[in-house]
Short mmCIF file of C-alpha atoms in Angstrom, two decimals:
data_model
loop_
_atom_site.label_atom_id
_atom_site.label_comp_id
_atom_site.label_asym_id
_atom_site.label_seq_id
_atom_site.Cartn_x
_atom_site.Cartn_y
_atom_site.Cartn_z
CA UNK T 25 69.04 5.92 -52.12
CA UNK T 26 70.04 3.71 -49.23
CA UNK T 27 71.49 3.42 -45.76
CA UNK T 28 73.87 0.65 -44.72
CA UNK T 29 74.75 0.01 -41.09
CA UNK T 30 77.81 -1.82 -39.83
CA UNK T 31 79.84 -2.31 -36.70
CA UNK T 32 77.61 -4.54 -34.64
CA UNK T 33 78.84 -7.53 -32.67
CA UNK T 34 79.05 -9.19 -29.30
CA UNK T 35 80.35 -7.02 -26.48
CA UNK T 36 80.61 -7.48 -22.72
CA UNK T 37 78.57 -5.34 -20.34
CA UNK T 38 80.31 -2.05 -19.72
CA UNK T 39 82.05 -2.17 -23.06
CA UNK T 40 81.94 0.21 -26.01
CA UNK T 41 81.04 -0.15 -29.66
CA UNK T 42 80.79 2.23 -32.58
CA UNK T 43 78.19 1.69 -35.25
CA UNK T 44 78.36 3.23 -38.70
CA UNK T 45 75.57 4.24 -41.07
CA UNK T 46 76.72 4.93 -44.61
CA UNK T 47 74.35 6.83 -46.85
CA UNK T 48 74.21 6.82 -50.63
CA UNK T 49 72.00 8.73 -53.01
CA UNK T 50 71.49 11.66 -50.67
CA UNK T 51 73.49 13.88 -48.34
CA UNK T 52 73.38 13.19 -44.61
CA UNK T 53 74.34 16.80 -43.94
CA UNK T 54 71.04 17.98 -45.47
CA UNK T 55 68.82 15.50 -43.70
CA UNK T 56 67.66 14.39 -40.28
CA UNK T 57 68.96 10.89 -39.55
CA UNK T 58 67.52 8.82 -36.74
CA UNK T 59 68.67 5.69 -34.95
CA UNK T 60 65.98 3.19 -34.00
CA UNK T 61 66.61 -0.11 -32.26
CA UNK T 62 64.67 -3.32 -31.95
CA UNK T 63 65.37 -5.88 -29.27
CA UNK T 64 64.97 -9.50 -30.40
CA UNK T 65 61.28 -10.28 -30.83
CA UNK T 66 60.28 -6.85 -29.54
CA UNK T 67 59.03 -3.55 -30.89
CA UNK T 68 60.74 -0.42 -32.16
CA UNK T 69 62.44 2.11 -29.92
CA UNK T 70 63.72 5.50 -30.99
CA UNK T 71 67.30 6.07 -29.84
CA UNK T 72 68.58 9.36 -31.22
CA UNK T 73 68.49 11.87 -34.05
CA UNK T 74 71.04 14.14 -35.65
CA UNK T 75 69.77 17.18 -37.47
CA UNK T 76 71.22 18.47 -40.71
CA UNK T 77 72.63 21.38 -38.74
CA UNK T 78 74.34 19.00 -36.34
CA UNK T 79 72.07 19.18 -33.29
CA UNK T 80 71.61 15.83 -31.57
CA UNK T 81 68.93 14.41 -29.28
CA UNK T 82 68.74 11.16 -27.35
CA UNK T 83 66.26 8.89 -25.67
CA UNK T 84 66.49 9.01 -21.88
CA UNK T 85 67.50 5.33 -21.89
CA UNK T 86 70.78 6.12 -23.69
CA UNK T 87 71.45 9.74 -22.75
CA UNK T 88 74.96 10.20 -21.43
CA UNK T 89 76.09 6.84 -22.82
CA UNK T 90 75.49 7.13 -26.58
CA UNK T 91 76.81 9.83 -28.90
CA UNK T 92 75.86 10.47 -32.50
CA UNK T 93 78.32 12.09 -34.87
CA UNK T 94 78.73 12.57 -38.58
CA UNK T 95 81.48 12.69 -41.21
CA UNK T 96 80.09 14.70 -44.09
CA UNK T 97 83.05 13.87 -46.32
CA UNK T 98 82.23 10.19 -46.03
CA UNK T 99 78.46 10.77 -45.97
CA UNK T 100 78.42 8.56 -42.89
CA UNK T 101 76.99 8.73 -39.41
CA UNK T 102 78.26 7.07 -36.28
CA UNK T 103 76.67 5.91 -33.06
CA UNK T 104 79.23 5.65 -30.29
CA UNK T 105 77.85 3.40 -27.57
CA UNK T 106 79.58 3.34 -24.20
CA UNK T 107 78.78 1.64 -20.88
CA UNK T 108 76.73 -0.94 -22.70
CA UNK T 109 74.11 -2.90 -20.81
CA UNK T 110 72.28 -6.14 -21.50
CA UNK T 111 69.15 -4.14 -22.28
CA UNK T 112 70.97 -2.44 -25.17
CA UNK T 113 70.95 -5.76 -27.03
CA UNK T 114 69.09 -5.05 -30.25
CA UNK T 115 69.27 -4.57 -33.98
CA UNK T 116 70.17 -0.94 -34.62
CA UNK T 117 68.72 0.75 -37.68
CA UNK T 118 69.47 4.17 -39.06
CA UNK T 119 66.62 5.86 -40.89
CA UNK T 120 66.01 9.08 -42.79
CA UNK T 121 63.28 11.52 -41.85
CA UNK T 122 60.80 12.12 -44.65
CA UNK T 123 60.73 15.79 -45.51
CA UNK T 124 57.86 17.20 -47.59
CA UNK T 125 58.66 20.64 -48.88
CA UNK T 126 60.35 22.19 -45.87
CA UNK T 127 58.34 20.22 -43.32
CA UNK T 128 59.42 17.21 -41.33
CA UNK T 129 56.66 14.66 -41.51
CA UNK T 130 58.01 12.79 -38.49
CA UNK T 131 58.02 9.59 -40.50
CA UNK T 132 61.05 7.60 -41.63
CA UNK T 133 61.10 6.77 -45.32
CA UNK T 134 64.51 5.13 -45.81
CA UNK T 135 65.75 2.45 -43.42
CA UNK T 136 68.92 0.45 -43.30
CA UNK T 137 68.84 -3.30 -42.82
CA UNK T 138 70.30 -2.88 -39.37
CA UNK T 139 73.28 -4.18 -37.43
CA UNK T 140 72.93 -6.48 -34.44
CA UNK T 141 74.46 -5.60 -31.08
CA UNK T 142 74.58 -8.25 -28.38
CA UNK T 143 75.66 -7.26 -24.90
CA UNK T 144 76.52 -10.38 -22.95
CA UNK T 145 79.21 -11.77 -20.72
CA UNK V 6 55.49 10.72 -22.29
CA UNK V 7 52.96 9.90 -24.96
CA UNK V 8 51.88 6.26 -24.95
CA UNK V 9 50.80 4.62 -28.19
CA UNK V 10 48.48 1.64 -27.81
CA UNK V 11 47.57 -0.56 -30.74
CA UNK V 12 44.68 -2.98 -30.91
CA UNK V 13 44.41 -5.81 -31.42
CA UNK V 14 47.83 -7.31 -30.73
CA UNK V 15 47.17 -9.80 -33.52
CA UNK V 16 44.48 -10.60 -36.01
CA UNK V 17 43.78 -13.26 -38.61
CA UNK V 18 41.93 -12.24 -41.73
CA UNK V 19 40.87 -14.24 -44.78
CA UNK V 20 42.45 -13.41 -48.10
CA UNK V 21 40.52 -10.62 -49.80
CA UNK V 22 38.88 -9.49 -46.57
CA UNK V 23 39.39 -6.24 -44.71
CA UNK V 24 41.91 -5.86 -41.91
CA UNK V 25 41.60 -3.00 -39.44
CA UNK V 26 44.24 -1.95 -36.92
CA UNK V 27 43.65 0.74 -34.33
CA UNK V 28 46.16 3.04 -32.69
CA UNK V 29 45.36 5.26 -29.74
CA UNK V 30 47.60 8.01 -28.45
CA UNK V 31 47.51 9.13 -24.82
CA UNK V 32 47.42 12.72 -26.02
CA UNK V 33 46.62 14.48 -29.25
CA UNK V 34 49.25 14.35 -31.98
CA UNK V 35 47.57 17.05 -34.06
CA UNK V 36 50.18 19.75 -34.68
CA UNK V 37 48.35 23.04 -34.76
CA UNK V 38 51.00 24.91 -36.76
CA UNK V 39 50.32 22.91 -39.91
CA UNK V 40 47.10 21.10 -38.93
CA UNK V 41 48.79 17.76 -39.52
CA UNK V 42 48.46 14.66 -37.39
CA UNK V 43 52.03 13.55 -36.73
CA UNK V 44 51.23 9.87 -37.04
CA UNK V 45 52.80 7.26 -39.31
CA UNK V 46 52.22 3.58 -40.06
CA UNK V 47 54.85 0.98 -40.92
CA UNK V 48 54.86 -2.60 -42.12
CA UNK V 49 57.62 -4.94 -40.98
CA UNK V 50 58.20 -8.40 -42.38
CA UNK V 51 60.54 -10.91 -40.68
CA UNK V 52 64.20 -10.10 -41.17
CA UNK V 53 63.43 -6.76 -42.82
CA UNK V 54 63.46 -3.16 -41.61
CA UNK V 55 60.16 -1.36 -41.26
CA UNK V 56 58.61 0.05 -44.43
CA UNK V 57 56.77 3.35 -44.33
CA UNK V 58 53.16 3.00 -45.46
CA UNK V 59 51.37 6.14 -44.28
CA UNK V 60 52.45 9.51 -42.93
CA UNK V 61 50.47 12.46 -41.60
CA UNK V 62 47.90 9.86 -40.60
CA UNK V 63 46.39 9.44 -44.05
CA UNK V 64 48.93 10.15 -46.78
CA UNK V 65 50.06 7.04 -48.56
CA UNK V 66 53.81 6.88 -49.16
CA UNK V 67 54.86 6.66 -52.80
CA UNK V 68 54.67 3.12 -54.14
CA UNK V 69 52.37 1.80 -51.42
CA UNK V 70 49.35 -0.09 -52.82
CA UNK V 71 46.06 1.74 -52.51
CA UNK V 72 44.54 -1.10 -50.49
CA UNK V 73 46.38 0.47 -47.53
CA UNK V 74 44.58 3.43 -46.02
CA UNK V 75 45.03 5.55 -42.93
CA UNK V 76 42.43 7.61 -41.09
CA UNK V 77 41.80 9.35 -37.82
CA UNK V 78 42.74 12.53 -36.03
CA UNK V 79 43.81 13.73 -32.62
CA UNK V 80 44.21 10.60 -30.53
CA UNK V 81 42.52 7.82 -32.51
CA UNK V 82 43.82 6.38 -35.73
CA UNK V 83 43.16 3.41 -37.97
CA UNK V 84 45.11 1.52 -40.60
CA UNK V 85 42.89 -0.39 -43.00
CA UNK V 86 43.93 -3.01 -45.50
CA UNK V 87 40.90 -3.14 -47.74
CA UNK V 88 41.56 -6.54 -49.32
CA UNK V 89 44.22 -8.60 -47.58
CA UNK V 90 46.83 -10.19 -49.80
CA UNK V 91 49.26 -12.95 -48.85
CA UNK V 92 52.17 -10.51 -49.02
CA UNK V 93 50.54 -8.32 -46.37
CA UNK V 94 51.36 -10.79 -43.61
CA UNK V 95 53.56 -8.71 -41.32
CA UNK V 96 53.68 -6.73 -38.10
CA UNK V 97 52.29 -3.21 -38.35
CA UNK V 98 53.38 -0.31 -36.16
CA UNK V 99 52.00 3.15 -35.62
CA UNK V 100 54.38 5.94 -34.59
CA UNK V 101 53.80 9.46 -33.33
CA UNK V 102 56.09 12.43 -33.79
CA UNK V 103 54.37 15.04 -31.66
CA UNK V 104 57.11 14.48 -29.12
CA UNK V 105 60.19 12.33 -29.50
CA UNK V 106 59.14 9.43 -31.73
CA UNK V 107 57.19 6.71 -29.96
CA UNK V 108 56.00 3.52 -31.60
CA UNK V 109 53.02 1.37 -30.78
CA UNK V 110 53.67 -2.18 -29.62
CA UNK V 111 52.82 -3.65 -33.02
CA UNK V 112 49.96 -5.69 -34.48
CA UNK V 113 50.64 -9.01 -36.14
CA UNK V 114 48.50 -9.72 -39.19
CA UNK V 115 48.08 -13.30 -40.37
CA UNK V 116 45.98 -15.19 -42.88
CA UNK V 117 42.96 -17.03 -41.53
#
């Protein structure tokens, strides 16, 4: 059971980037998958979530600029990031919500290693 | 928005001694529908993603050593490492899920 992110890099302000999160050992379509980012030397910030049913939610800081999507056939999620700003510089992790029975615990039990995004001119 | 405040920001503890980290939420994270506190604790070592230690405030995640314990309810929570080991050096985060997930600022634990 694992998540592997890819797609990070150096991008100029205002640019776009698409991150991928490939899952193995479980189905992304039956789980809640969250994106969390961590700026260099800083704490953790929730970015977005996609529900098993496809609903998506975003932090105010990225709403209107970031879009989460999913390809069930590839068991992969995507984070499309547009209009990137310097403050979006961070390592982006995808993580799986821990479900106990039918209940979301609100905790994240499986994390990817992350992919680094640097927004700089 | 809920604010999560951890204390202290850092602490140094001797090997084998107890380490205690506090986490205070600006509002209750007790979910009345299931009577669960929607509070988790994570450990993060340099260059690694966070690792889930505790969920629902006091339930140890599978595989986590029993020297890690979580307690508290409502707005005040504690992570205790009963006997600090060298491998426990890390930054620890609390996180609430009553609203959109919010993390505390982190507490760095070192060896004295």
